[in-house]
Coordinates of C-alpha atoms and ligand atoms in Angstrom, one line a residue:
X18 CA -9.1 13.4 24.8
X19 CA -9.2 11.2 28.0
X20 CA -6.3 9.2 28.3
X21 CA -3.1 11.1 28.5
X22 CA 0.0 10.0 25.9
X23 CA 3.4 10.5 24.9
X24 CA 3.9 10.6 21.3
X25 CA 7.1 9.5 19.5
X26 CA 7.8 7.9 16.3
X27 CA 11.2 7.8 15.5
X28 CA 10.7 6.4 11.6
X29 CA 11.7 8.5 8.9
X30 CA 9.4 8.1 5.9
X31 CA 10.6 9.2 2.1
X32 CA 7.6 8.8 -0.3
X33 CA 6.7 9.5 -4.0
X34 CA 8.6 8.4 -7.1
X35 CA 11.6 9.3 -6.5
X36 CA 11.5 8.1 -2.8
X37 CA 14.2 5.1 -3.4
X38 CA 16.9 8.4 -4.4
X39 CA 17.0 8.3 -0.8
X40 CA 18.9 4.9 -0.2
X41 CA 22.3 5.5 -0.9
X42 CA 22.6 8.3 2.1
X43 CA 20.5 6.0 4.6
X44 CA 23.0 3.6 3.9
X45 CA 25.6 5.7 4.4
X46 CA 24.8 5.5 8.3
X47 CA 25.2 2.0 8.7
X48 CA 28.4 -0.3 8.4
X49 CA 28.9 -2.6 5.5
X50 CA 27.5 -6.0 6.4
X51 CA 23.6 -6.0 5.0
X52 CA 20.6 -8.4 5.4
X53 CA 18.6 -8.0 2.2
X54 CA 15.4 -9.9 3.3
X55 CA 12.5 -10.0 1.0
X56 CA 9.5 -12.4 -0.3
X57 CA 9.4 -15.2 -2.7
X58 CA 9.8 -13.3 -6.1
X59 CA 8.1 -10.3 -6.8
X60 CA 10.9 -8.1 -6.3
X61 CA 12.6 -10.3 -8.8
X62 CA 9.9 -10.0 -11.4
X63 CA 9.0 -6.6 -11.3
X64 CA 13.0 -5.7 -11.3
X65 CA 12.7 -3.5 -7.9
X66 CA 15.9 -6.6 -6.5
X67 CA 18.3 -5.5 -9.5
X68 CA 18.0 -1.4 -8.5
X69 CA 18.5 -2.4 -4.8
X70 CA 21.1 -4.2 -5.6
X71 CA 22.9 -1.6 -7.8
X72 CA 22.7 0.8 -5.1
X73 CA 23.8 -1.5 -2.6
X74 CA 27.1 -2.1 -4.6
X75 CA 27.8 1.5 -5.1
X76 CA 27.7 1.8 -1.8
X77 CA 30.1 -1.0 -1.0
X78 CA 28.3 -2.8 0.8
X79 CA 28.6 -6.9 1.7
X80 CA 25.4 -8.4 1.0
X81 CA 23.6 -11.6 2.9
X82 CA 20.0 -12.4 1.6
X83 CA 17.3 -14.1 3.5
X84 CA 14.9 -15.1 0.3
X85 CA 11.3 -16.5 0.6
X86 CA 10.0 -14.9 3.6
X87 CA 6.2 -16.1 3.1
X88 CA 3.3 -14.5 3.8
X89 CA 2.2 -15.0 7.5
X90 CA 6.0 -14.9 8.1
X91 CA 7.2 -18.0 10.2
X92 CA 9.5 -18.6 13.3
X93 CA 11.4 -20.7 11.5
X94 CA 12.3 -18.3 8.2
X95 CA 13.1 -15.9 11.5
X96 CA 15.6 -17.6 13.4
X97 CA 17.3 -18.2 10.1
X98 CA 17.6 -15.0 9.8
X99 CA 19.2 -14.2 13.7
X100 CA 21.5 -16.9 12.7
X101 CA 22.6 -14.9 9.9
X102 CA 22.5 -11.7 11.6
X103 CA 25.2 -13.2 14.4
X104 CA 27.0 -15.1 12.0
X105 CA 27.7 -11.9 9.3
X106 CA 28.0 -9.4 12.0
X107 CA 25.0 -7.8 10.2
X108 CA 24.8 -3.7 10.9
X109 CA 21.2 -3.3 8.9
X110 CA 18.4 -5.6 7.9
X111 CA 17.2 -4.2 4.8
X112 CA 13.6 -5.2 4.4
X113 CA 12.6 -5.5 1.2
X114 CA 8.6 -6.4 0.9
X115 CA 5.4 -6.1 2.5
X116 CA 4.1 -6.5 6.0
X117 CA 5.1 -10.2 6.1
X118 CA 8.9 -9.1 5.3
X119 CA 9.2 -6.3 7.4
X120 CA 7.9 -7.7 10.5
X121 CA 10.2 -11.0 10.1
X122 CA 12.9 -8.3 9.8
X123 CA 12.0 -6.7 13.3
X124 CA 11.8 -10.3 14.8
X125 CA 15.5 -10.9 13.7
X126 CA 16.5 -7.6 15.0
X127 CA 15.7 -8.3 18.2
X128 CA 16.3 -12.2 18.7
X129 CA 19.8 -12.5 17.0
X130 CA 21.4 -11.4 20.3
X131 CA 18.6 -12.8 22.8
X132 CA 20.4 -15.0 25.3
X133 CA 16.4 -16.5 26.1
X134 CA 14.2 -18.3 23.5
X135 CA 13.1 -15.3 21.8
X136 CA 9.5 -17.0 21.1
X137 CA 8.8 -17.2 24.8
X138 CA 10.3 -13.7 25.6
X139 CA 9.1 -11.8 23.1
X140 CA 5.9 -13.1 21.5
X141 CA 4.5 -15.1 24.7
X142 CA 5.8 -13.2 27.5
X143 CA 6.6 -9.4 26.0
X144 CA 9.3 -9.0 28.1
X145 CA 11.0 -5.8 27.6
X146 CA 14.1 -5.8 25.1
X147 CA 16.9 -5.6 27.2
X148 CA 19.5 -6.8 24.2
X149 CA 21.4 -5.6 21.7
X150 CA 18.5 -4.9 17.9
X151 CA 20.0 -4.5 14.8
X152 CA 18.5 -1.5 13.4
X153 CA 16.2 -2.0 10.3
X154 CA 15.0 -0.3 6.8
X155 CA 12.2 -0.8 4.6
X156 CA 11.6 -0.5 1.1
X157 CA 7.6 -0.9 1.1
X158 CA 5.7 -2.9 -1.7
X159 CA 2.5 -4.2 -0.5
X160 CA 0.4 -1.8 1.2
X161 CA -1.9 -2.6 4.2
X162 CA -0.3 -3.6 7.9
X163 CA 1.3 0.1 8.5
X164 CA 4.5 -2.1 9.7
X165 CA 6.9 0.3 7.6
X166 CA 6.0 2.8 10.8
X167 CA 5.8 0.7 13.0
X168 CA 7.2 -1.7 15.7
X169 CA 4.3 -4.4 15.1
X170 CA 6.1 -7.4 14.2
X171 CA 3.5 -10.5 13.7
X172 CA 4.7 -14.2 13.6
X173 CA 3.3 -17.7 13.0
X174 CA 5.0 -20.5 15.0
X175 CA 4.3 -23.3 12.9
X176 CA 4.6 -25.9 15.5
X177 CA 2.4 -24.6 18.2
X178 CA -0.1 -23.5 15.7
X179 CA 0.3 -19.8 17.3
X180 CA -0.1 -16.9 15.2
X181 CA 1.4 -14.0 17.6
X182 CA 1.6 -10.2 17.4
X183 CA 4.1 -8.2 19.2
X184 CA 4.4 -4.3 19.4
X185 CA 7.6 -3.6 20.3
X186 CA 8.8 -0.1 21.5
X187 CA 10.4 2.5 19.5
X188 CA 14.0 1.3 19.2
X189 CA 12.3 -1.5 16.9
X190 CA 10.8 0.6 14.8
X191 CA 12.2 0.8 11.1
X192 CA 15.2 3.6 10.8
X193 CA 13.8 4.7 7.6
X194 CA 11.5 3.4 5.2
X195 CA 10.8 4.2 1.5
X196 CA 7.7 4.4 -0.3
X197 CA 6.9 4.3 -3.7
X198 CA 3.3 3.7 -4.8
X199 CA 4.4 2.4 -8.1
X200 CA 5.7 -0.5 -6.3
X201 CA 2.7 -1.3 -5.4
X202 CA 1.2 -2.0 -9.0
X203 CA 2.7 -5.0 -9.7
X204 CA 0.4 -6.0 -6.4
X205 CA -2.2 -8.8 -7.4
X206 CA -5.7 -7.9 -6.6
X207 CA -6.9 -10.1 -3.4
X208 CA -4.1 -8.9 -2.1
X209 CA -4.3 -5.0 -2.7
X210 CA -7.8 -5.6 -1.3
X211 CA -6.6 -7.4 1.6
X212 CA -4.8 -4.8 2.3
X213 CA -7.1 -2.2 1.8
X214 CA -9.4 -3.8 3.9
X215 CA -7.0 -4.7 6.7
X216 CA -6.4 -1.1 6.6
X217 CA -9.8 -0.2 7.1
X218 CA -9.9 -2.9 9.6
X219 CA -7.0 -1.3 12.1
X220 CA -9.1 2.0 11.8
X221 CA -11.9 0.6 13.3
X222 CA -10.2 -1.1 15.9
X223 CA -9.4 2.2 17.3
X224 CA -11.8 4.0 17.0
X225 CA -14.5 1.4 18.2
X226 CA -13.4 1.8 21.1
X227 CA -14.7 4.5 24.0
X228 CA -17.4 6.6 23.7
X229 CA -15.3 10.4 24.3
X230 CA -15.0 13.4 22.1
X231 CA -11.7 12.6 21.1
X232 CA -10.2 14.3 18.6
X233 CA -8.3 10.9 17.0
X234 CA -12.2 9.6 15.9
X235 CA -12.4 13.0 13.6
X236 CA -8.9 12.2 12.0
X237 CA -10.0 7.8 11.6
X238 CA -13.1 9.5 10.2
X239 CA -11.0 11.5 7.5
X240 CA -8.3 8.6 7.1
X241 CA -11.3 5.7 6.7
X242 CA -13.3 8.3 4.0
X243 CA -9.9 8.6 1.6
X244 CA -9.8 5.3 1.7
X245 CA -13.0 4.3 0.7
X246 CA -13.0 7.0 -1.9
X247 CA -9.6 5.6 -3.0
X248 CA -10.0 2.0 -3.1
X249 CA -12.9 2.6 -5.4
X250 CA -10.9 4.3 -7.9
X251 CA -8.1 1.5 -7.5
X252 CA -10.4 -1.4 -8.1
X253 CA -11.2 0.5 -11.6
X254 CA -8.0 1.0 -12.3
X255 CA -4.7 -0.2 -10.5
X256 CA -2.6 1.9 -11.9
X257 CA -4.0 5.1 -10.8
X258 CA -1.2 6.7 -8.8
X259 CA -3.0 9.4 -7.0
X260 CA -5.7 6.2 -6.0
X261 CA -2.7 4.0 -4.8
X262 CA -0.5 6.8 -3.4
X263 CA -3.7 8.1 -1.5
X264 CA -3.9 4.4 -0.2
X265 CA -0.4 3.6 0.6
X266 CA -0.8 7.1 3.3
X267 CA -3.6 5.8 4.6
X268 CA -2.5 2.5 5.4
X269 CA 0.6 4.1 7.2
X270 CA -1.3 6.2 9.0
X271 CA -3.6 3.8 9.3
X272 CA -1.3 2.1 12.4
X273 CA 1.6 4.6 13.2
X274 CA 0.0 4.9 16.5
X275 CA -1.3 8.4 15.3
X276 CA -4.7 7.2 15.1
X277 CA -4.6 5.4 18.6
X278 CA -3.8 8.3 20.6
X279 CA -5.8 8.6 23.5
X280 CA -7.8 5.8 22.6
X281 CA -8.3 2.2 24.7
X282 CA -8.4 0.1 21.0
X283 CA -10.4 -2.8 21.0
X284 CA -8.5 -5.3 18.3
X285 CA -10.5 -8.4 19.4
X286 CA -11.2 -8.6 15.1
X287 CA -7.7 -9.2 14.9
X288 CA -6.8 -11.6 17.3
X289 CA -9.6 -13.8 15.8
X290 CA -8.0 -13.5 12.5
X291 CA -4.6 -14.2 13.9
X292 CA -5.5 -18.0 14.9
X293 CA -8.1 -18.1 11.7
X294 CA -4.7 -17.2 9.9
X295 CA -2.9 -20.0 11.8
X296 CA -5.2 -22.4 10.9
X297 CA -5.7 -21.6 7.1
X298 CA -2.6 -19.0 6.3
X299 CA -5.6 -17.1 4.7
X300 CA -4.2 -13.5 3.8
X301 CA -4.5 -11.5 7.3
X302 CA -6.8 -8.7 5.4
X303 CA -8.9 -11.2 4.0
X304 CA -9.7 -13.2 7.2
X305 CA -10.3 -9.5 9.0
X306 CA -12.7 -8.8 6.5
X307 CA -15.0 -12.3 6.9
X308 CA -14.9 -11.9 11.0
X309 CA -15.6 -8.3 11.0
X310 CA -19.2 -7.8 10.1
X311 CA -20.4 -10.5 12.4
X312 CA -18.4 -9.4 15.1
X313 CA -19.7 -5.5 14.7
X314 CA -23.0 -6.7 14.4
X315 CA -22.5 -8.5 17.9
X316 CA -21.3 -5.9 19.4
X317 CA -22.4 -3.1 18.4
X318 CA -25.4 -2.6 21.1
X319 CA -22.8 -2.4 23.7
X320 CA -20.9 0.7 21.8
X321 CA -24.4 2.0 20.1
X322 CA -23.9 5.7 19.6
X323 CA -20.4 5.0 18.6
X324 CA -21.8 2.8 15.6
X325 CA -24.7 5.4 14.9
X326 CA -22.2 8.2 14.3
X327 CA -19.8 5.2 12.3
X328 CA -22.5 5.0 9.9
X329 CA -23.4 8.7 9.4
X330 CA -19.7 10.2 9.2
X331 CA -18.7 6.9 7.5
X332 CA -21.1 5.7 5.3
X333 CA -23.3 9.1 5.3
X334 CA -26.5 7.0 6.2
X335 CA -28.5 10.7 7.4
X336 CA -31.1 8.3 9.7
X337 CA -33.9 10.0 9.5
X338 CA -37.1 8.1 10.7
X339 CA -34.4 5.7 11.7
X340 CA -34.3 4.6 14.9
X341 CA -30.6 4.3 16.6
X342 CA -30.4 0.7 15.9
X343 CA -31.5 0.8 12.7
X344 CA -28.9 3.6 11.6
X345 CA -25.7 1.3 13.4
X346 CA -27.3 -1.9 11.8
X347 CA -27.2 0.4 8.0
X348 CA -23.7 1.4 9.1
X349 CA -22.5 -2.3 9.3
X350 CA -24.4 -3.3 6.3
X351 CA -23.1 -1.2 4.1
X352 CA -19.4 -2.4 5.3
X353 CA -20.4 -5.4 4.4
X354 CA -21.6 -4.1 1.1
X355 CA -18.6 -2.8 0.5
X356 CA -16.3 -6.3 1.5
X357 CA -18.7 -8.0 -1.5
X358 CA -17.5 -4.8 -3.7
X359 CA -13.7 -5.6 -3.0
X360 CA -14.7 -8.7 -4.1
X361 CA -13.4 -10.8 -0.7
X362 CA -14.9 -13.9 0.4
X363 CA -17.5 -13.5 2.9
X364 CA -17.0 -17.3 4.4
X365 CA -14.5 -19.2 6.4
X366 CA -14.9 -22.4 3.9
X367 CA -14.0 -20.3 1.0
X368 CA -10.4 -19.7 2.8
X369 CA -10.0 -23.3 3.5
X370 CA -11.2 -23.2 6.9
X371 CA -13.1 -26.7 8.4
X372 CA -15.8 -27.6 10.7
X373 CA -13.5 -29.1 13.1
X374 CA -11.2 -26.4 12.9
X375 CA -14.0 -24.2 14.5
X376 CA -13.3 -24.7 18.3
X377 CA -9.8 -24.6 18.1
X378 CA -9.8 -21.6 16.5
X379 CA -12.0 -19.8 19.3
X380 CA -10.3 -21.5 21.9
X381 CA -6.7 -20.2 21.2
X382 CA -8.0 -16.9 20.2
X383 CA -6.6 -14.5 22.9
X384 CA -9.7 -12.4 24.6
X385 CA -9.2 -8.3 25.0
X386 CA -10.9 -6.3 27.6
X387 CA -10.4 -2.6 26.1
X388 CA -13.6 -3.2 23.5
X389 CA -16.7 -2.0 24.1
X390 CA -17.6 -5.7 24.8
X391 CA -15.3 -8.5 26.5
X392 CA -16.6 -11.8 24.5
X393 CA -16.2 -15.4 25.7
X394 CA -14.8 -18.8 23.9
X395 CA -18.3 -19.4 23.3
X396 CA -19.2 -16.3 21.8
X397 CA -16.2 -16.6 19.0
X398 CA -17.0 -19.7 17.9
X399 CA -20.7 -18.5 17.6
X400 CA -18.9 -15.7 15.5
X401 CA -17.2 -18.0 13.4
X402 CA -20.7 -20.4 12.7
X403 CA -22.0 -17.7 11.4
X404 CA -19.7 -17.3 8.9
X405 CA -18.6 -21.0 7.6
Ligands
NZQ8 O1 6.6 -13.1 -1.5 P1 6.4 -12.2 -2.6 O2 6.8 -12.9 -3.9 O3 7.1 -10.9 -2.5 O4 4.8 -11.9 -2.8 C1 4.1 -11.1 -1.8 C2 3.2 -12.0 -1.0 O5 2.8 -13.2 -1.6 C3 3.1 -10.3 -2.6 N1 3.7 -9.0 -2.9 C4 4.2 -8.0 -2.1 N2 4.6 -7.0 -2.8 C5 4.3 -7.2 -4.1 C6 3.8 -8.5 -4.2 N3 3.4 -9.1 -5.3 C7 3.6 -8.3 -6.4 N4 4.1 -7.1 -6.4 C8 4.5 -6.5 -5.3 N5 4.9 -5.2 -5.3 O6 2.1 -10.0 -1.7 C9 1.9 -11.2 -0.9 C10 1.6 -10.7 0.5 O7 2.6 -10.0 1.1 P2 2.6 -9.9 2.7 O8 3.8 -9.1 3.1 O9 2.4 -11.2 3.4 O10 1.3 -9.0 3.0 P3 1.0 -7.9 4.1 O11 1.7 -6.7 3.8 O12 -0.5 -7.9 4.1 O13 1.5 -8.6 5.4 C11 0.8 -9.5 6.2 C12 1.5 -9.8 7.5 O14 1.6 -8.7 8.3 C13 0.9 -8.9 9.6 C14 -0.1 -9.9 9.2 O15 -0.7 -10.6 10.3 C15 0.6 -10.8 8.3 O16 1.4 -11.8 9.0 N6 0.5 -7.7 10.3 C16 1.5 -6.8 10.7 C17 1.1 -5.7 11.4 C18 2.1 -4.8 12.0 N7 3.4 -5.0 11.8 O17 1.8 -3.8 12.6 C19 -0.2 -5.4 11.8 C20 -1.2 -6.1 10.9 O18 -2.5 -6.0 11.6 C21 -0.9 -7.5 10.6 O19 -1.3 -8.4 11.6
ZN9 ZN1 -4.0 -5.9 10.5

């Protein structure tokens, strides 16, 4: 371990079946005013609004709902929500969704009482939050961004064409969130492979990143093999629980900042997908998954034994008779072997992406040093020929 750290996370997870038993005395901390955020209408469909609901009544609660948070939540949706949150005297956001909802949910919690534009102070400048955030829950249903444990909170302003991330500290960070696999069956199946892959995707962010002995690339290791093993089994069949349970852990994991300790983290992948997302409001695993291989196999001379051992411990390529190249080129070919299996698009067209789109892309993507190579304009939109 080379870097030191300080480790907190203040979330408190219940998971399994009987995980949403657990409401009723979370809500019991909280005052009576709620914001029940959630998606367009899969929580209407697959009946999880109704139980929420009922438990929110027996808990006399007062109820405001924010409905139709979309996917690749937007600035917009989110200020409509602060103005809620000010205007109700809100004491919890409860989120309701996946990534998209949740992470719209931290955004209000901290702009309602911002006396600055909240954009510029939090998404452009990441100014430190020096006002008062509304404490949030989550009740997970799409499994993928880890943002139920986390203080990620990702949002698109639709005028400026900006797709930005902000990881805010750990007063963000959800109160309590419940998890439920079964939740996640009702999940259609680009986007429980999205998720899978962007999963997969924040693992290797991490861990492609330094070349130490660091104890955190032994746990990615473990956390990227169960899911692999498990995503198999869930393509077969989506309603194996110990498949999607196993997956649901591993995405949580996956970016509770456990598997960054000690680590620099590259997540150039992701800031390319962020303004390919901006552009085409692809689904963010998706995107990940078509900018990945090219990217890793651009790079991966620069982090070389890092991408040997990748594809042995990951992919158990043994390499023998291989040369070092060859064994970090297998590693990355069978990741991409293993997108076409997930069955995700492998090209920007397929996602609605255009020629002309190209440059702008590159040029608003934000460059990161802490990789094991710091790439140019140029060099993304080489990246993203490749894969038109
Ligand atoms: O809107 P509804 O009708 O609910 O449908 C949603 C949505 O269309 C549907 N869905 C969710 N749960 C379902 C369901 N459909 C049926 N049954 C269910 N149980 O799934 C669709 C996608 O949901 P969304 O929340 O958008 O997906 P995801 O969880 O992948 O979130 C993506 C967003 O999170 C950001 C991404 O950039 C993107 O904006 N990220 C957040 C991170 C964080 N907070 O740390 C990190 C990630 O890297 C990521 O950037
Ligand atoms: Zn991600």
């Amino acid at each position: 371990m080379k870097f030191d750290f300080n480790y907190y996370n203040p979330t408190k997870i219940y998971f399994g079946k009987t995980a949403l038993n657990n409401l009723k005395k979370e809500l019991a901390n909280y005052g009576e005013n709620i914001l029940l955020v959630y998606g367009k209408n899969s929580i209407k469909k697959n009946g999880l609004y109704d139980k929420v609901m009922e438990i929110l009544k027996e808990s006399n609660k007062k109820v405001v709902e924010l409905q139709g948070i979309k996917s690749n939540p937007t600035y917009t949706q989110m200020m409509e929500g602060a103005r809620l949150v000010k205007e109700n005297n809100v004491d919890l956001i409860l989120a309701v969704g996946g990534g998209s909802v949740i992470d719209c949910s931290k955004g209000i919690a901290v702009s309602a009482y911002s006396e600055e534009d909240p954009w510029q102070k939090y998404w452009v400048d990441c100014k430190r939050v020096d006002n008062k955030v509304v404490p949030v829950g989550s009740i997970l249903t799409m499994v993928g961004t880890g943002s139920e444990m986390n203080g990620g909170s990702v949002i698109t302003n639709e005028e400026k064409m900006l797709k930005n991330g902000r990881v805010f500290s750990a007063n963000v960070y959800p109160k309590f969130s419940i998890l439920n696999p079964e939740y996640t069956y009702t999940v259609p199946k680009n986007q429980m492979v999205s998720g899978i892959f962007d999963t997969l995707s924040h693992l290797m962010e991490q861990y492609f990143s330094g070349d130490d002995n660091n104890t955190t690339d032994y746990v990615i290791e473990g956390v990227m093999n169960a899911l692999i093993d498990n995503a198999r089994v869930a393509i077969e069949n989506p309603m194996d629980y110990e498949a999607r349970s196993n997956i649901m852990w591993c995405a949580t994991l996956g970016l509770n900042t456990v598997t960054g300790l000690s680590k620099e983290q590259d997540w150039e992948v992701h800031m390319i997908e962020h303004q390919v997302g901006a552009y085409t409001d692809c689904p963010h695993g998706i995107g990940l998954a078509i900018v990945s291989v090219p990217y890793y196999r651009y790079i991966y001379k620069y982090g070389l034994d890092k991408f040997v051992r990748f594809a042995k411990k990951v992919w158990k390529i043994h390499g023998k008779d291989m040369s070092k190249d060859e064994i970090a080129l297998a590693g990355i070919e069978k990741l991409s072997d293993f997108i076409k299996e997930l069955g995700i698009p492998t090209t920007l067209r397929e996602i609605g992406a255009t020629e002309e789109m190209l440059p702008l892309i590159a040029n608003s993507t934000e460059i990161m040093d802490s990789g094991y190579k710091k790439l140019t304009a140029d060099e993304i939109l080489e990246i993203l020929k490749e894969v038109y």
